[in-house]
Amino acid sequence: MKLAITISALLAASTDAFSMSMKADTGSSSRRNILKTGAAIAAGVAAPAVSNAYSVPDLLYPFDALEPYIDAPTMKIHHDKHHGTYVTNINKATEGKEEVPILDLMADALEATPVRNSGGGHYNHAFFWDELAPHDQASKTKPSAELSAMIDKSFGSFDEMKAKFEAQAAPGAVFGSGWVWLAVNKAGDELKILGTPNQDNPLMKGVCDDIYLPILGLDVWEHAYYLKYQNRRPEYVSNWWNVVNWDKVNENFDYVCKNHVGVSVRG
């Protein structure tokens, strides 16, 4: 309603301005001035507002805070440029549509390529930034008793979970670009390690054998590690554990088990 009123007001004001211009122009340049006025009005009415439904959330730590495990130049390019591009493109794809949280677009993302690629890219990265912390903080965190119990039930032990996660993150398991996830099933009683291609995630119907709710995710696109590690993805994956904030992972775990829905993200 507010948008309709604004457009109506603009059209009314523009029409008045156009009429006044026609009456005022009496010299040889009147036709030219009238045409210029009409073009300006048409351009103003036709230009759509730029959608800002989604934005890149600020990091909760400086770009260099994850050194030496993830370098500052990579963090800045990854956050500002790569994530920024996903946000720009999902805003373009959803322009003129009802604004909804990015989480709500995930389930049916495979039905629309821009939502799958750019929307998935926005959700995945926003999720990723918030699970990380500087090593001096991350090293003081650990899985909660509840999460530890489910890790033991699902994988045998924490070390076995890590080994299976790293195996899933290896180049042969996620071929090319993609993500690796530690996720809870919808019933909230089992953990799974899942690899997804490109910017897919386990919240998207059709990506995995069922919907799963991520609590931890690792970006294994080359842009996430190549400046420091070049082709040494296993080294990047191994070092990444040093900056995982288990307090945030515990929070994610508690939330999805209680609510049986995915974690909302900032931005």
PDB file of N, CA, C and O in Angstrom, residues 92-119:
ATOM      1  N   LYS A  92      19.498  -9.099  -6.391  1.00  0.00           N
ATOM      2  CA  LYS A  92      18.964  -8.889  -7.747  1.00  0.00           C
ATOM      3  C   LYS A  92      17.881  -9.917  -8.056  1.00  0.00           C
ATOM      4  O   LYS A  92      16.842  -9.591  -8.640  1.00  0.00           O
ATOM      5  N   ALA A  93      18.128 -11.159  -7.674  1.00  0.00           N
ATOM      6  CA  ALA A  93      17.193 -12.239  -8.006  1.00  0.00           C
ATOM      7  C   ALA A  93      15.871 -12.119  -7.268  1.00  0.00           C
ATOM      8  O   ALA A  93      14.845 -12.596  -7.751  1.00  0.00           O
ATOM      9  N   THR A  94      15.882 -11.491  -6.100  1.00  0.00           N
ATOM     10  CA  THR A  94      14.660 -11.395  -5.291  1.00  0.00           C
ATOM     11  C   THR A  94      14.050 -10.002  -5.314  1.00  0.00           C
ATOM     12  O   THR A  94      13.103  -9.734  -4.583  1.00  0.00           O
ATOM     13  N   GLU A  95      14.578  -9.129  -6.160  1.00  0.00           N
ATOM     14  CA  GLU A  95      14.068  -7.758  -6.214  1.00  0.00           C
ATOM     15  C   GLU A  95      12.596  -7.736  -6.608  1.00  0.00           C
ATOM     16  O   GLU A  95      12.161  -8.454  -7.519  1.00  0.00           O
ATOM     17  N   GLY A  96      11.814  -6.953  -5.891  1.00  0.00           N
ATOM     18  CA  GLY A  96      10.394  -6.848  -6.168  1.00  0.00           C
ATOM     19  C   GLY A  96       9.551  -7.926  -5.524  1.00  0.00           C
ATOM     20  O   GLY A  96       8.324  -7.924  -5.658  1.00  0.00           O
ATOM     21  N   LYS A  97      10.204  -8.862  -4.839  1.00  0.00           N
ATOM     22  CA  LYS A  97       9.482  -9.945  -4.177  1.00  0.00           C
ATOM     23  C   LYS A  97       9.436  -9.681  -2.673  1.00  0.00           C
ATOM     24  O   LYS A  97      10.160  -8.850  -2.148  1.00  0.00           O
ATOM     25  N   GLU A  98       8.586 -10.406  -2.008  1.00  0.00           N
ATOM     26  CA  GLU A  98       8.466 -10.266  -0.564  1.00  0.00           C
ATOM     27  C   GLU A  98       9.795 -10.613   0.105  1.00  0.00           C
ATOM     28  O   GLU A  98      10.431 -11.614  -0.247  1.00  0.00           O
ATOM     29  N   GLU A  99      10.232  -9.784   1.037  1.00  0.00           N
ATOM     30  CA  GLU A  99      11.483 -10.042   1.744  1.00  0.00           C
ATOM     31  C   GLU A  99      11.259 -11.109   2.807  1.00  0.00           C
ATOM     32  O   GLU A  99      10.385 -10.989   3.648  1.00  0.00           O
ATOM     33  N   VAL A 100      12.061 -12.160   2.725  1.00  0.00           N
ATOM     34  CA  VAL A 100      11.975 -13.239   3.709  1.00  0.00           C
ATOM     35  C   VAL A 100      13.375 -13.570   4.191  1.00  0.00           C
ATOM     36  O   VAL A 100      14.357 -13.328   3.477  1.00  0.00           O
ATOM     37  N   PRO A 101      13.528 -14.116   5.385  1.00  0.00           N
ATOM     38  CA  PRO A 101      14.857 -14.519   5.856  1.00  0.00           C
ATOM     39  C   PRO A 101      15.495 -15.503   4.886  1.00  0.00           C
ATOM     40  O   PRO A 101      14.807 -16.344   4.290  1.00  0.00           O
ATOM     41  N   ILE A 102      16.795 -15.406   4.733  1.00  0.00           N
ATOM     42  CA  ILE A 102      17.490 -16.280   3.777  1.00  0.00           C
ATOM     43  C   ILE A 102      17.288 -17.748   4.129  1.00  0.00           C
ATOM     44  O   ILE A 102      17.213 -18.607   3.242  1.00  0.00           O
ATOM     45  N   LEU A 103      17.155 -18.067   5.408  1.00  0.00           N
ATOM     46  CA  LEU A 103      16.901 -19.451   5.815  1.00  0.00           C
ATOM     47  C   LEU A 103      15.638 -19.994   5.154  1.00  0.00           C
ATOM     48  O   LEU A 103      15.590 -21.161   4.741  1.00  0.00           O
ATOM     49  N   ASP A 104      14.614 -19.156   5.022  1.00  0.00           N
ATOM     50  CA  ASP A 104      13.335 -19.607   4.481  1.00  0.00           C
ATOM     51  C   ASP A 104      13.408 -19.940   2.993  1.00  0.00           C
ATOM     52  O   ASP A 104      12.517 -20.620   2.464  1.00  0.00           O
ATOM     53  N   LEU A 105      14.439 -19.453   2.314  1.00  0.00           N
ATOM     54  CA  LEU A 105      14.599 -19.738   0.889  1.00  0.00           C
ATOM     55  C   LEU A 105      15.329 -21.051   0.629  1.00  0.00           C
ATOM     56  O   LEU A 105      15.347 -21.539  -0.503  1.00  0.00           O
ATOM     57  N   MET A 106      15.927 -21.627   1.662  1.00  0.00           N
ATOM     58  CA  MET A 106      16.796 -22.782   1.451  1.00  0.00           C
ATOM     59  C   MET A 106      16.046 -24.038   1.041  1.00  0.00           C
ATOM     60  O   MET A 106      16.493 -24.780   0.162  1.00  0.00           O
ATOM     61  N   ALA A 107      14.895 -24.329   1.646  1.00  0.00           N
ATOM     62  CA  ALA A 107      14.225 -25.609   1.411  1.00  0.00           C
ATOM     63  C   ALA A 107      13.949 -25.852  -0.072  1.00  0.00           C
ATOM     64  O   ALA A 107      14.238 -26.925  -0.600  1.00  0.00           O
ATOM     65  N   ASP A 108      13.428 -24.853  -0.768  1.00  0.00           N
ATOM     66  CA  ASP A 108      13.054 -25.015  -2.174  1.00  0.00           C
ATOM     67  C   ASP A 108      14.060 -24.363  -3.123  1.00  0.00           C
ATOM     68  O   ASP A 108      13.715 -24.020  -4.258  1.00  0.00           O
ATOM     69  N   ALA A 109      15.283 -24.214  -2.681  1.00  0.00           N
ATOM     70  CA  ALA A 109      16.294 -23.498  -3.466  1.00  0.00           C
ATOM     71  C   ALA A 109      16.585 -24.156  -4.807  1.00  0.00           C
ATOM     72  O   ALA A 109      16.926 -23.477  -5.773  1.00  0.00           O
ATOM     73  N   LEU A 110      16.451 -25.483  -4.904  1.00  0.00           N
ATOM     74  CA  LEU A 110      16.766 -26.163  -6.155  1.00  0.00           C
ATOM     75  C   LEU A 110      15.784 -25.823  -7.270  1.00  0.00           C
ATOM     76  O   LEU A 110      16.042 -26.095  -8.440  1.00  0.00           O
ATOM     77  N   GLU A 111      14.665 -25.191  -6.912  1.00  0.00           N
ATOM     78  CA  GLU A 111      13.679 -24.814  -7.930  1.00  0.00           C
ATOM     79  C   GLU A 111      14.048 -23.516  -8.644  1.00  0.00           C
ATOM     80  O   GLU A 111      13.433 -23.184  -9.654  1.00  0.00           O
ATOM     81  N   ALA A 112      15.020 -22.778  -8.124  1.00  0.00           N
ATOM     82  CA  ALA A 112      15.419 -21.501  -8.732  1.00  0.00           C
ATOM     83  C   ALA A 112      16.934 -21.377  -8.657  1.00  0.00           C
ATOM     84  O   ALA A 112      17.500 -21.257  -7.568  1.00  0.00           O
ATOM     85  N   THR A 113      17.596 -21.390  -9.789  1.00  0.00           N
ATOM     86  CA  THR A 113      19.065 -21.392  -9.826  1.00  0.00           C
ATOM     87  C   THR A 113      19.690 -20.229  -9.075  1.00  0.00           C
ATOM     88  O   THR A 113      20.647 -20.433  -8.320  1.00  0.00           O
ATOM     89  N   PRO A 114      19.196 -18.978  -9.222  1.00  0.00           N
ATOM     90  CA  PRO A 114      19.829 -17.882  -8.459  1.00  0.00           C
ATOM     91  C   PRO A 114      19.725 -18.076  -6.951  1.00  0.00           C
ATOM     92  O   PRO A 114      20.647 -17.725  -6.213  1.00  0.00           O
ATOM     93  N   VAL A 115      18.604 -18.617  -6.490  1.00  0.00           N
ATOM     94  CA  VAL A 115      18.454 -18.859  -5.056  1.00  0.00           C
ATOM     95  C   VAL A 115      19.386 -19.979  -4.623  1.00  0.00           C
ATOM     96  O   VAL A 115      20.032 -19.907  -3.570  1.00  0.00           O
ATOM     97  N   ARG A 116      19.484 -21.008  -5.436  1.00  0.00           N
ATOM     98  CA  ARG A 116      20.366 -22.136  -5.105  1.00  0.00           C
ATOM     99  C   ARG A 116      21.818 -21.687  -5.027  1.00  0.00           C
ATOM    100  O   ARG A 116      22.520 -22.004  -4.057  1.00  0.00           O
ATOM    101  N   ASN A 117      22.281 -20.949  -6.016  1.00  0.00           N
ATOM    102  CA  ASN A 117      23.688 -20.570  -6.072  1.00  0.00           C
ATOM    103  C   ASN A 117      24.001 -19.365  -5.186  1.00  0.00           C
ATOM    104  O   ASN A 117      24.858 -19.451  -4.295  1.00  0.00           O
ATOM    105  N   SER A 118      23.319 -18.254  -5.424  1.00  0.00           N
ATOM    106  CA  SER A 118      23.633 -17.031  -4.687  1.00  0.00           C
ATOM    107  C   SER A 118      23.013 -17.025  -3.296  1.00  0.00           C
ATOM    108  O   SER A 118      23.636 -16.581  -2.333  1.00  0.00           O
ATOM    109  N   GLY A 119      21.774 -17.519  -3.190  1.00  0.00           N
ATOM    110  CA  GLY A 119      21.151 -17.615  -1.878  1.00  0.00           C
ATOM    111  C   GLY A 119      21.875 -18.614  -0.998  1.00  0.00           C
ATOM    112  O   GLY A 119      22.120 -18.363   0.189  1.00  0.00           O
TER     113      GLY A 119
END
